[in-house]
């Protein structure tokens, strides 16, 4: 049971780091003035208002 908890905590932390890393990457793309192929997708995903 203790080992399962450690594994779950490790998975949760790795997911959190992955989400934060992607969020920072997306933020940098939105800040770029020239839209790239991936940057255009970010504009469509974000709500207009």
Coordinates of C-alpha atoms in Angstrom, one line a residue:
X1 CA 0.0 0.0 0.0
X2 CA 2.8 2.4 0.9
X3 CA 4.5 1.7 -2.5
X4 CA 1.3 2.4 -4.4
X5 CA 1.1 5.8 -2.7
X6 CA 4.6 6.7 -3.6
X7 CA 3.9 5.7 -7.2
X8 CA 0.7 7.8 -7.3
X9 CA 2.5 10.8 -5.9
X10 CA 5.3 10.4 -8.4
X11 CA 2.8 10.2 -11.3
X12 CA 0.9 13.3 -10.0
X13 CA 4.1 15.4 -9.7
X14 CA 5.2 14.4 -13.2
X15 CA 1.8 15.2 -14.6
X16 CA 1.9 18.6 -12.9
X17 CA 5.4 19.4 -14.2
X18 CA 4.3 18.3 -17.7
X19 CA 1.2 20.6 -17.7
X20 CA 3.2 23.5 -16.3
X21 CA 5.9 23.0 -19.0
X22 CA 3.3 23.0 -21.8
X23 CA 1.6 26.1 -20.3
X24 CA 4.9 28.0 -20.4
X25 CA 5.6 26.9 -23.9
X26 CA 2.1 28.0 -25.1
X27 CA 2.5 31.3 -23.3
X28 CA 5.8 32.0 -25.1
X29 CA 4.1 31.1 -28.5
X30 CA 1.2 33.5 -27.8
X31 CA 3.7 36.3 -26.9
X32 CA 5.5 35.9 -30.3
X33 CA 4.3 38.6 -32.7
X34 CA 4.7 36.5 -35.9
X35 CA 2.2 33.5 -35.7
X36 CA 3.8 30.2 -36.5
X37 CA 1.9 27.0 -37.6
X38 CA 1.7 26.0 -34.0
X39 CA 1.0 29.5 -32.8
X40 CA -2.1 29.8 -35.0
X41 CA -3.6 26.7 -33.2
X42 CA -3.1 28.4 -29.9
X43 CA -5.1 31.5 -31.0
X44 CA -8.0 29.2 -32.0
X45 CA -8.0 27.4 -28.7
X46 CA -8.1 30.5 -26.5
X47 CA -11.6 32.0 -26.0
X48 CA -12.2 35.3 -27.9
X49 CA -13.5 37.2 -24.9

